[in-house]
Short mmCIF file of C-alpha atoms in Angstrom, two decimals:
data_model
loop_
_atom_site.label_atom_id
_atom_site.label_comp_id
_atom_site.label_asym_id
_atom_site.label_seq_id
_atom_site.Cartn_x
_atom_site.Cartn_y
_atom_site.Cartn_z
CA UNK A 1 -72.17 38.11 -48.55
CA UNK A 2 -70.35 39.01 -51.73
CA UNK A 3 -70.96 36.53 -54.55
CA UNK A 4 -69.03 35.90 -57.73
CA UNK A 5 -70.41 37.80 -60.73
CA UNK A 6 -70.07 35.34 -63.61
CA UNK A 7 -72.11 37.19 -66.21
CA UNK A 8 -70.88 37.09 -69.78
CA UNK A 9 -68.79 40.20 -70.60
CA UNK A 10 -70.85 41.03 -73.67
CA UNK A 11 -74.09 40.77 -71.70
CA UNK A 12 -72.52 42.98 -69.04
CA UNK A 13 -71.65 45.58 -71.68
CA UNK A 14 -75.32 45.79 -72.69
CA UNK A 15 -76.40 46.96 -69.22
CA UNK A 16 -77.38 50.60 -68.59
CA UNK A 17 -74.55 52.78 -67.31
CA UNK A 18 -75.35 52.64 -63.59
CA UNK A 19 -75.90 48.88 -63.55
CA UNK A 20 -72.69 48.35 -65.52
CA UNK A 21 -70.66 50.51 -63.15
CA UNK A 22 -72.13 48.70 -60.16
CA UNK A 23 -71.15 45.32 -61.63
CA UNK A 24 -67.61 46.45 -62.45
CA UNK A 25 -67.07 47.95 -59.00
CA UNK A 26 -68.50 44.89 -57.25
CA UNK A 27 -66.41 42.40 -59.23
CA UNK A 28 -63.24 44.48 -58.80
CA UNK A 29 -63.84 44.77 -55.07
CA UNK A 30 -63.55 40.98 -54.84
CA UNK A 31 -59.79 41.46 -55.14
CA UNK A 32 -59.77 43.06 -51.67
CA UNK A 33 -62.37 40.80 -50.08
CA UNK A 34 -61.99 37.29 -51.47
CA UNK A 35 -58.42 37.86 -52.64
CA UNK A 36 -56.94 39.43 -49.51
CA UNK A 37 -54.08 38.01 -47.44
CA UNK A 38 -55.52 35.07 -45.51
CA UNK A 39 -53.70 35.84 -42.28
CA UNK A 40 -54.31 39.56 -41.96
CA UNK A 41 -57.03 40.61 -44.42
CA UNK A 42 -54.61 43.20 -45.84
CA UNK A 43 -54.31 43.69 -49.60
CA UNK A 44 -51.81 41.52 -51.40
CA UNK A 45 -49.60 43.28 -53.90
CA UNK A 46 -50.84 41.05 -56.74
CA UNK A 47 -52.58 37.83 -57.64
CA UNK A 48 -51.85 35.73 -60.72
CA UNK A 49 -54.39 33.60 -62.58
CA UNK A 50 -53.27 30.07 -63.45
CA UNK A 51 -54.73 28.35 -66.50
CA UNK A 52 -58.30 28.52 -67.73
CA UNK A 53 -59.84 27.36 -64.46
CA UNK A 54 -59.47 30.71 -62.76
CA UNK A 55 -57.29 29.23 -60.02
CA UNK A 56 -54.95 31.95 -58.82
CA UNK A 57 -51.67 32.31 -57.01
CA UNK A 58 -51.26 34.90 -54.27
CA UNK A 59 -48.13 36.97 -53.94
CA UNK A 60 -46.98 36.62 -50.34
CA UNK A 61 -46.36 40.36 -50.06
CA UNK A 62 -48.91 42.69 -48.48
CA UNK A 63 -48.94 46.08 -50.23
CA UNK A 64 -49.25 49.02 -47.84
CA UNK A 65 -50.46 51.55 -50.42
CA UNK A 66 -52.77 48.99 -52.01
CA UNK A 67 -54.23 48.30 -48.56
CA UNK A 68 -55.14 51.99 -48.24
CA UNK A 69 -57.05 51.84 -51.52
CA UNK A 70 -58.61 48.55 -50.44
CA UNK A 71 -59.95 50.09 -47.23
CA UNK A 72 -61.61 52.80 -49.31
CA UNK A 73 -63.07 50.14 -51.61
CA UNK A 74 -64.44 48.33 -48.54
CA UNK A 75 -66.33 51.47 -47.53
CA UNK A 76 -67.91 51.49 -50.99
CA UNK A 77 -68.88 47.83 -50.54
CA UNK A 78 -70.66 48.56 -47.24
CA UNK A 79 -72.44 51.60 -48.65
CA UNK A 80 -73.68 49.60 -51.66
CA UNK A 81 -74.71 46.57 -49.60
CA UNK A 82 -72.24 44.05 -51.04
CA UNK A 83 -71.00 43.25 -47.52
CA UNK A 84 -72.47 44.04 -44.13
CA UNK A 85 -71.20 46.75 -41.86
CA UNK A 86 -70.42 44.16 -39.18
CA UNK A 87 -68.42 42.05 -41.63
CA UNK A 88 -66.42 45.10 -42.67
CA UNK A 89 -65.70 46.04 -39.06
CA UNK A 90 -64.56 42.50 -38.30
CA UNK A 91 -62.23 42.52 -41.32
CA UNK A 92 -60.93 45.98 -40.48
CA UNK A 93 -60.23 44.81 -36.94
CA UNK A 94 -57.99 42.04 -38.28
CA UNK A 95 -56.29 44.46 -40.63
CA UNK A 96 -55.73 46.96 -37.82
CA UNK A 97 -54.20 44.28 -35.59
CA UNK A 98 -51.79 43.33 -38.36
CA UNK A 99 -50.81 46.96 -38.92
CA UNK A 100 -50.25 47.52 -35.21
CA UNK A 101 -47.86 44.55 -34.98
CA UNK A 102 -46.01 45.50 -38.17
CA UNK A 103 -42.47 46.80 -38.11
CA UNK A 104 -42.55 50.56 -38.59
CA UNK A 105 -39.79 53.09 -39.11
CA UNK A 106 -40.36 56.41 -37.37
CA UNK A 107 -44.04 55.53 -37.77
CA UNK A 108 -43.81 54.83 -41.50
CA UNK A 109 -44.60 51.45 -43.00
CA UNK A 110 -42.49 49.64 -45.59
CA UNK A 111 -43.71 49.22 -49.15
CA UNK A 112 -44.25 45.47 -48.58
CA UNK A 113 -44.70 43.36 -45.46
CA UNK A 114 -45.64 39.88 -44.36
CA UNK A 115 -49.27 39.84 -43.27
CA UNK A 116 -48.90 37.16 -40.62
CA UNK A 117 -45.76 38.34 -38.84
CA UNK A 118 -45.65 42.04 -39.69
CA UNK A 119 -42.04 41.67 -40.84
CA UNK A 120 -40.79 43.91 -43.62
CA UNK A 121 -40.28 42.39 -47.07
CA UNK A 122 -37.68 44.50 -48.89
CA UNK A 123 -38.70 45.93 -52.27
CA UNK A 124 -35.04 46.20 -53.27
CA UNK A 125 -31.73 45.86 -51.41
CA UNK A 126 -31.77 49.43 -50.07
CA UNK A 127 -35.56 49.93 -50.13
CA UNK A 128 -35.97 47.74 -47.06
CA UNK A 129 -37.76 49.95 -44.53
CA UNK A 130 -39.87 53.12 -44.31
CA UNK A 131 -41.77 54.26 -47.42
CA UNK A 132 -43.49 57.57 -46.74
CA UNK A 133 -45.53 57.68 -49.95
CA UNK A 134 -47.06 54.22 -49.50
CA UNK A 135 -47.73 55.16 -45.87
CA UNK A 136 -49.64 58.23 -47.03
CA UNK A 137 -51.92 56.11 -49.25
CA UNK A 138 -52.60 53.86 -46.26
CA UNK A 139 -53.34 56.83 -43.98
CA UNK A 140 -55.76 58.24 -46.57
CA UNK A 141 -57.76 55.02 -46.41
CA UNK A 142 -57.57 54.78 -42.63
CA UNK A 143 -58.85 58.33 -42.17
CA UNK A 144 -61.79 57.63 -44.49
CA UNK A 145 -62.61 54.56 -42.36
CA UNK A 146 -62.36 56.64 -39.18
CA UNK A 147 -64.95 59.03 -40.62
CA UNK A 148 -67.26 56.36 -42.00
CA UNK A 149 -67.43 53.99 -39.03
CA UNK A 150 -68.64 56.65 -36.61
CA UNK A 151 -71.10 54.58 -34.58
CA UNK A 152 -70.90 54.48 -30.79
CA UNK A 153 -70.05 50.81 -30.38
CA UNK A 154 -67.07 49.21 -28.69
CA UNK A 155 -65.77 47.80 -31.99
CA UNK A 156 -66.05 51.09 -33.86
CA UNK A 157 -64.62 53.15 -30.99
CA UNK A 158 -61.58 50.88 -30.77
CA UNK A 159 -61.08 51.02 -34.53
CA UNK A 160 -61.11 54.82 -34.50
CA UNK A 161 -58.72 54.98 -31.55
CA UNK A 162 -56.26 52.60 -33.16
CA UNK A 163 -56.43 54.48 -36.46
CA UNK A 164 -55.49 57.59 -34.52
CA UNK A 165 -52.51 55.75 -33.04
CA UNK A 166 -51.25 54.64 -36.45
CA UNK A 167 -51.81 58.09 -37.98
CA UNK A 168 -50.36 60.10 -35.11
CA UNK A 169 -47.17 58.02 -34.90
CA UNK A 170 -46.02 58.73 -38.45
CA UNK A 171 -43.04 61.09 -38.09
CA UNK A 172 -43.55 63.04 -41.31
CA UNK A 173 -41.00 65.66 -40.33
CA UNK A 174 -38.33 62.97 -39.81
CA UNK A 175 -38.47 62.42 -43.57
CA UNK A 176 -37.05 65.90 -44.21
CA UNK A 177 -33.57 64.56 -43.33
CA UNK A 178 -33.18 66.84 -40.36
CA UNK A 179 -35.06 69.91 -41.54
CA UNK A 180 -34.44 70.22 -45.27
CA UNK A 181 -37.13 71.85 -47.40
CA UNK A 182 -38.28 68.62 -49.09
CA UNK A 183 -39.65 65.23 -48.08
CA UNK A 184 -37.65 62.09 -48.79
CA UNK A 185 -39.42 58.93 -49.90
CA UNK A 186 -37.39 56.31 -47.99
CA UNK A 187 -35.45 55.78 -44.79
CA UNK A 188 -33.78 52.59 -43.57
CA UNK A 189 -32.05 51.72 -40.29
CA UNK A 190 -29.65 49.63 -42.39
CA UNK A 191 -28.93 52.16 -45.15
CA UNK A 192 -30.07 55.50 -43.75
CA UNK A 193 -30.93 57.95 -46.51
CA UNK A 194 -29.00 56.05 -49.18
CA UNK A 195 -32.01 55.95 -51.54
CA UNK A 196 -31.96 59.78 -51.42
CA UNK A 197 -35.22 60.00 -53.37
CA UNK A 198 -36.61 63.53 -53.00
CA UNK A 199 -40.38 63.82 -53.41
CA UNK A 200 -40.84 66.77 -55.75
CA UNK A 201 -42.19 67.77 -59.13
CA UNK A 202 -45.78 67.01 -60.14
CA UNK A 203 -46.54 63.32 -59.56
CA UNK A 204 -48.76 61.09 -57.39
CA UNK A 205 -47.46 62.47 -54.08
CA UNK A 206 -49.64 65.50 -53.40
CA UNK A 207 -51.44 63.43 -50.75
CA UNK A 208 -48.10 62.79 -49.02
CA UNK A 209 -47.47 66.50 -48.56
CA UNK A 210 -51.07 67.14 -47.55
CA UNK A 211 -50.96 64.58 -44.77
CA UNK A 212 -47.48 65.68 -43.70
CA UNK A 213 -48.82 69.23 -43.29
CA UNK A 214 -52.08 68.02 -41.69
CA UNK A 215 -50.55 65.72 -39.08
CA UNK A 216 -51.51 66.56 -35.48
CA UNK A 217 -48.02 65.43 -34.42
CA UNK A 218 -44.77 65.49 -36.39
CA UNK A 219 -46.09 67.86 -39.08
CA UNK A 220 -43.88 69.55 -41.66
CA UNK A 221 -43.63 73.32 -42.08
CA UNK A 222 -45.74 74.47 -45.07
CA UNK A 223 -42.58 75.83 -46.72
CA UNK A 224 -41.52 72.21 -47.29
CA UNK A 225 -44.45 71.86 -49.70
CA UNK A 226 -43.75 75.08 -51.53
CA UNK A 227 -39.96 74.72 -51.71
CA UNK A 228 -39.90 70.93 -51.99
CA UNK A 229 -42.83 69.43 -53.87
CA UNK A 230 -43.70 72.54 -55.90
CA UNK A 231 -40.23 72.71 -57.41
CA UNK A 232 -37.96 70.99 -59.87
CA UNK A 233 -38.00 70.64 -63.65
CA UNK A 234 -41.16 68.50 -63.71
CA UNK A 235 -43.48 70.73 -61.69
CA UNK A 236 -44.42 73.81 -63.71
CA UNK A 237 -45.11 73.12 -67.38
CA UNK A 238 -47.23 75.58 -69.42
CA UNK A 239 -46.69 73.85 -72.78
CA UNK A 240 -49.42 72.47 -75.04
CA UNK A 241 -49.76 68.84 -76.16
CA UNK A 242 -52.29 67.90 -78.84
CA UNK A 243 -53.58 71.45 -78.49
CA UNK A 244 -54.19 71.07 -74.74
CA UNK A 245 -52.22 73.32 -72.40
CA UNK A 246 -50.78 71.60 -69.33
CA UNK A 247 -50.22 73.76 -66.22
CA UNK A 248 -48.14 71.29 -64.19
CA UNK A 249 -46.24 68.09 -64.77
CA UNK A 250 -43.67 66.45 -67.03
CA UNK A 251 -43.81 66.64 -70.83
CA UNK A 252 -47.03 65.01 -72.14
CA UNK A 253 -48.30 64.86 -68.53
CA UNK A 254 -46.91 61.50 -67.38
CA UNK A 255 -48.79 58.29 -66.41
CA UNK A 256 -52.46 58.64 -65.48
CA UNK A 257 -52.04 57.46 -61.89
CA UNK A 258 -50.94 61.03 -61.17
CA UNK A 259 -54.62 61.98 -61.60
CA UNK A 260 -55.89 59.07 -59.47
CA UNK A 261 -53.85 58.15 -56.40
CA UNK A 262 -53.93 61.40 -54.42
CA UNK A 263 -57.46 62.11 -55.63
CA UNK A 264 -59.03 58.94 -54.33
CA UNK A 265 -59.49 61.05 -51.18
CA UNK A 266 -58.65 64.63 -52.12
CA UNK A 267 -61.64 66.08 -53.95
CA UNK A 268 -60.24 67.92 -56.99
CA UNK A 269 -63.51 69.76 -57.65
CA UNK A 270 -62.75 73.36 -56.79
CA UNK A 271 -59.41 72.42 -55.23
CA UNK A 272 -56.95 75.22 -55.99
CA UNK A 273 -53.72 76.74 -54.79
CA UNK A 274 -51.25 79.24 -56.22
CA UNK A 275 -50.05 76.64 -58.74
CA UNK A 276 -53.14 75.05 -60.28
CA UNK A 277 -56.84 74.28 -60.34
CA UNK A 278 -56.58 70.53 -59.74
CA UNK A 279 -59.84 69.51 -61.43
CA UNK A 280 -58.73 71.39 -64.53
CA UNK A 281 -55.21 69.96 -64.32
CA UNK A 282 -56.38 66.35 -64.01
CA UNK A 283 -58.98 66.76 -66.76
CA UNK A 284 -56.31 68.11 -69.09
CA UNK A 285 -54.01 65.24 -68.15
CA UNK A 286 -56.70 62.72 -69.11
CA UNK A 287 -57.40 64.58 -72.37
CA UNK A 288 -53.70 64.56 -73.31
CA UNK A 289 -53.33 60.84 -72.54
CA UNK A 290 -56.43 60.05 -74.59
CA UNK A 291 -55.40 62.33 -77.47
CA UNK A 292 -51.98 60.63 -77.65
CA UNK A 293 -53.59 57.20 -77.99
CA UNK A 294 -55.98 58.47 -80.67
CA UNK A 295 -53.13 60.10 -82.61
CA UNK A 296 -51.18 56.86 -82.09
CA UNK A 297 -47.87 58.14 -83.49
CA UNK A 298 -46.22 54.70 -83.38
CA UNK A 299 -49.16 52.89 -85.00
CA UNK A 300 -49.93 50.43 -82.22
CA UNK A 301 -52.88 48.13 -83.03
CA UNK A 302 -56.04 48.67 -81.01
CA UNK A 303 -55.43 52.28 -80.00
CA UNK A 304 -58.23 54.77 -80.64
CA UNK A 305 -61.21 56.59 -79.20
CA UNK A 306 -62.50 53.35 -77.69
CA UNK A 307 -59.17 52.05 -76.43
CA UNK A 308 -56.80 54.33 -74.57
CA UNK A 309 -55.15 54.70 -71.18
CA UNK A 310 -51.46 54.66 -70.28
CA UNK A 311 -50.25 54.28 -66.71
CA UNK A 312 -47.97 52.12 -64.54
CA UNK A 313 -48.80 48.43 -64.87
CA UNK A 314 -47.52 45.05 -65.89
CA UNK A 315 -46.62 44.65 -69.55
CA UNK A 316 -45.18 41.86 -71.74
CA UNK A 317 -41.66 42.52 -70.45
CA UNK A 318 -42.32 43.20 -66.77
CA UNK A 319 -43.61 46.35 -65.08
CA UNK A 320 -43.37 49.89 -66.43
CA UNK A 321 -44.78 53.37 -65.90
CA UNK A 322 -46.35 53.82 -69.34
CA UNK A 323 -47.13 57.31 -70.62
CA UNK A 324 -47.03 59.15 -73.96
CA UNK A 325 -43.25 59.52 -73.67
CA UNK A 326 -42.81 55.88 -72.64
CA UNK A 327 -45.35 54.00 -74.74
CA UNK A 328 -44.79 50.40 -75.85
CA UNK A 329 -48.36 49.61 -76.91
CA UNK A 330 -49.63 48.50 -73.49
CA UNK A 331 -53.11 49.60 -72.42
CA UNK A 332 -53.91 49.42 -68.68
CA UNK A 333 -57.67 49.28 -67.95
CA UNK A 334 -57.26 51.16 -64.66
CA UNK A 335 -55.89 54.17 -66.57
CA UNK A 336 -59.16 55.01 -68.30
CA UNK A 337 -61.57 53.42 -65.81
CA UNK A 338 -60.23 55.35 -62.80
CA UNK A 339 -60.50 58.52 -64.95
CA UNK A 340 -64.30 58.26 -65.02
CA UNK A 341 -64.88 61.48 -63.04
CA UNK A 342 -62.87 63.53 -65.54
CA UNK A 343 -64.28 62.14 -68.82
CA UNK A 344 -67.47 60.12 -68.18
CA UNK A 345 -68.72 59.58 -71.73
CA UNK A 346 -65.28 58.79 -73.09
CA UNK A 347 -64.55 56.30 -70.29
CA UNK A 348 -67.90 54.51 -70.64
CA UNK A 349 -67.09 53.99 -74.31
CA UNK A 350 -63.77 52.41 -73.37
CA UNK A 351 -65.38 50.21 -70.71
CA UNK A 352 -67.92 48.77 -73.15
CA UNK A 353 -65.19 48.28 -75.75
CA UNK A 354 -63.02 46.28 -73.35
CA UNK A 355 -65.94 43.96 -72.55
CA UNK A 356 -67.31 43.48 -76.06
CA UNK A 357 -64.04 43.26 -78.02
CA UNK A 358 -61.73 41.50 -75.55
CA UNK A 359 -64.26 39.72 -73.33
CA UNK A 360 -62.87 37.06 -71.05
CA UNK A 361 -59.30 37.85 -72.07
CA UNK A 362 -59.60 40.98 -69.92
CA UNK A 363 -62.63 40.36 -67.64
CA UNK A 364 -61.99 37.80 -64.91
CA UNK A 365 -62.71 36.92 -61.29
CA UNK A 366 -61.33 40.17 -59.81
CA UNK A 367 -62.49 42.51 -62.56
CA UNK A 368 -60.21 43.59 -65.39
CA UNK A 369 -56.75 42.10 -65.72
CA UNK A 370 -53.91 44.52 -65.19
CA UNK A 371 -53.06 45.31 -68.83
CA UNK A 372 -52.91 44.08 -72.41
CA UNK A 373 -50.83 44.72 -75.52
CA UNK A 374 -52.47 43.89 -78.84
CA UNK A 375 -49.18 44.43 -80.68
CA UNK A 376 -47.73 41.44 -78.81
CA UNK A 377 -51.05 39.54 -78.50
CA UNK A 378 -50.42 39.66 -74.76
CA UNK A 379 -53.08 39.85 -72.04
CA UNK A 380 -51.97 39.96 -68.40
CA UNK A 381 -52.86 37.13 -66.05
CA UNK A 382 -52.31 39.42 -63.07
CA UNK A 383 -54.28 41.84 -60.89
CA UNK A 384 -52.51 44.53 -58.83
CA UNK A 385 -53.89 46.14 -55.69
CA UNK A 386 -52.77 49.65 -56.64
CA UNK A 387 -54.58 49.33 -59.97
CA UNK A 388 -57.79 47.59 -58.85
CA UNK A 389 -58.38 49.91 -55.88
CA UNK A 390 -58.62 53.22 -57.77
CA UNK A 391 -61.15 51.67 -60.20
CA UNK A 392 -63.62 51.02 -57.37
CA UNK A 393 -62.90 54.28 -55.55
CA UNK A 394 -62.82 56.74 -58.46
CA UNK A 395 -65.94 55.20 -60.00
CA UNK A 396 -67.70 55.77 -56.67
CA UNK A 397 -66.43 59.31 -56.45
CA UNK A 398 -67.94 59.94 -59.87
CA UNK A 399 -71.25 58.37 -58.87
CA UNK A 400 -71.73 59.75 -55.34
CA UNK A 401 -68.55 61.53 -54.20
CA UNK A 402 -68.52 59.18 -51.18
CA UNK A 403 -64.78 58.98 -50.51
CA UNK A 404 -64.25 62.64 -51.39
CA UNK A 405 -66.90 63.65 -48.83
CA UNK A 406 -65.42 61.43 -46.14
CA UNK A 407 -61.80 62.43 -46.59
CA UNK A 408 -62.43 66.14 -47.03
CA UNK A 409 -64.52 66.14 -43.84
CA UNK A 410 -61.53 64.99 -41.73
CA UNK A 411 -60.68 67.91 -39.40
CA UNK A 412 -56.95 67.38 -39.82
CA UNK A 413 -57.30 67.42 -43.62
CA UNK A 414 -59.13 70.71 -43.45
CA UNK A 415 -56.35 72.09 -41.25
CA UNK A 416 -53.83 70.88 -43.81
CA UNK A 417 -55.70 72.62 -46.62
CA UNK A 418 -55.53 75.88 -44.71
CA UNK A 419 -51.89 75.42 -43.76
CA UNK A 420 -50.90 74.94 -47.40
CA UNK A 421 -53.10 77.85 -48.54
CA UNK A 422 -55.49 75.75 -50.61
CA UNK A 423 -59.08 76.69 -51.36
CA UNK A 424 -61.84 74.11 -51.59
CA UNK A 425 -65.64 74.11 -51.34
CA UNK A 426 -65.19 71.69 -48.43
CA UNK A 427 -63.75 74.55 -46.37
CA UNK A 428 -66.99 76.52 -46.75
CA UNK A 429 -66.96 80.22 -46.02
CA UNK A 430 -63.46 79.98 -44.55
CA UNK A 431 -61.87 78.89 -47.85
CA UNK A 432 -58.84 80.90 -48.80
#
């Protein structure tokens, strides 16, 4: 069984690279194992530490996207021997049962739900039903589990069959509002399309379009990707920032989760289409984010070669998508740590810095706290599922490529790659 890692942060920082990464992944995974919703085993949106004892409070909301990342982290835990395969299958069975009883909207899950009842918990007054992007993160994790748990046992066969049910019932094409050339993020039986949030421009939603094109039922026409996602003022870029040219994305590249969320499953190595080479794009994004923090135009304390990384996270005033154009001095550990595949030496330097300089102010029961701001002498007492998950998953992808191999081997994903005219080494000789 998984045990608490209570080693001193400075002693942890002295470990060799592989042992250090293993310890960070294992401790962070505890968020999804020990810290999961008690009723369902699904990932809670956040947990909050209380006082110096380490006692924590659980948010009652299950996070659908965070659960997708948590499923991928669970696969890592089995592969590395932190939990047994049988324990993982038992937990996944509980999670599957909760997902099957959940309220869905044309097959899509809400952003938040109650783990015990499956009832939707609104994120905002009009965001009270289907969330296609969060659903895509969940489906990415479910498809990885379907590939990984391939044994011919009753428990594994049922898990795979039920994953197929959940995946096949998502009506991706419904979210085009009746055949428009773009996907819409939300739909509600109470408010219809009132949110009217088009999913386009370069952001974290490439996986949403991939799965919408790959779906065996209810798929979108490929033109929806080309005319919808690959459009708008924040898709093509071509400008240089800190001497680094950026092919796609908003000015200064945006928050770093753009380079993480879709690519927990999609392998960016050799992934190309008519718009970009996605390994190159993500590497440049990381370089620009790092270069901004080193240049530190607003003089925030702590920033530098050993302390960088701007992305969406908690901060002293709430929650914000931090990036070079929206920088208030808040560093989010997940930003650099989940960037390990793109800048290994630079990220390892940051990791050791966090542990040696900030110690137990940042390193706690579920890994690193969500964020800190030296300017305000503020260190979060929270952990968020959508930030902890990519740390475990992207570190593993750097080390072994495990989740990349699983997801890219999914037959429907390969069909989606071909439908959208992508090339990838995972398509072999048939790559476009």
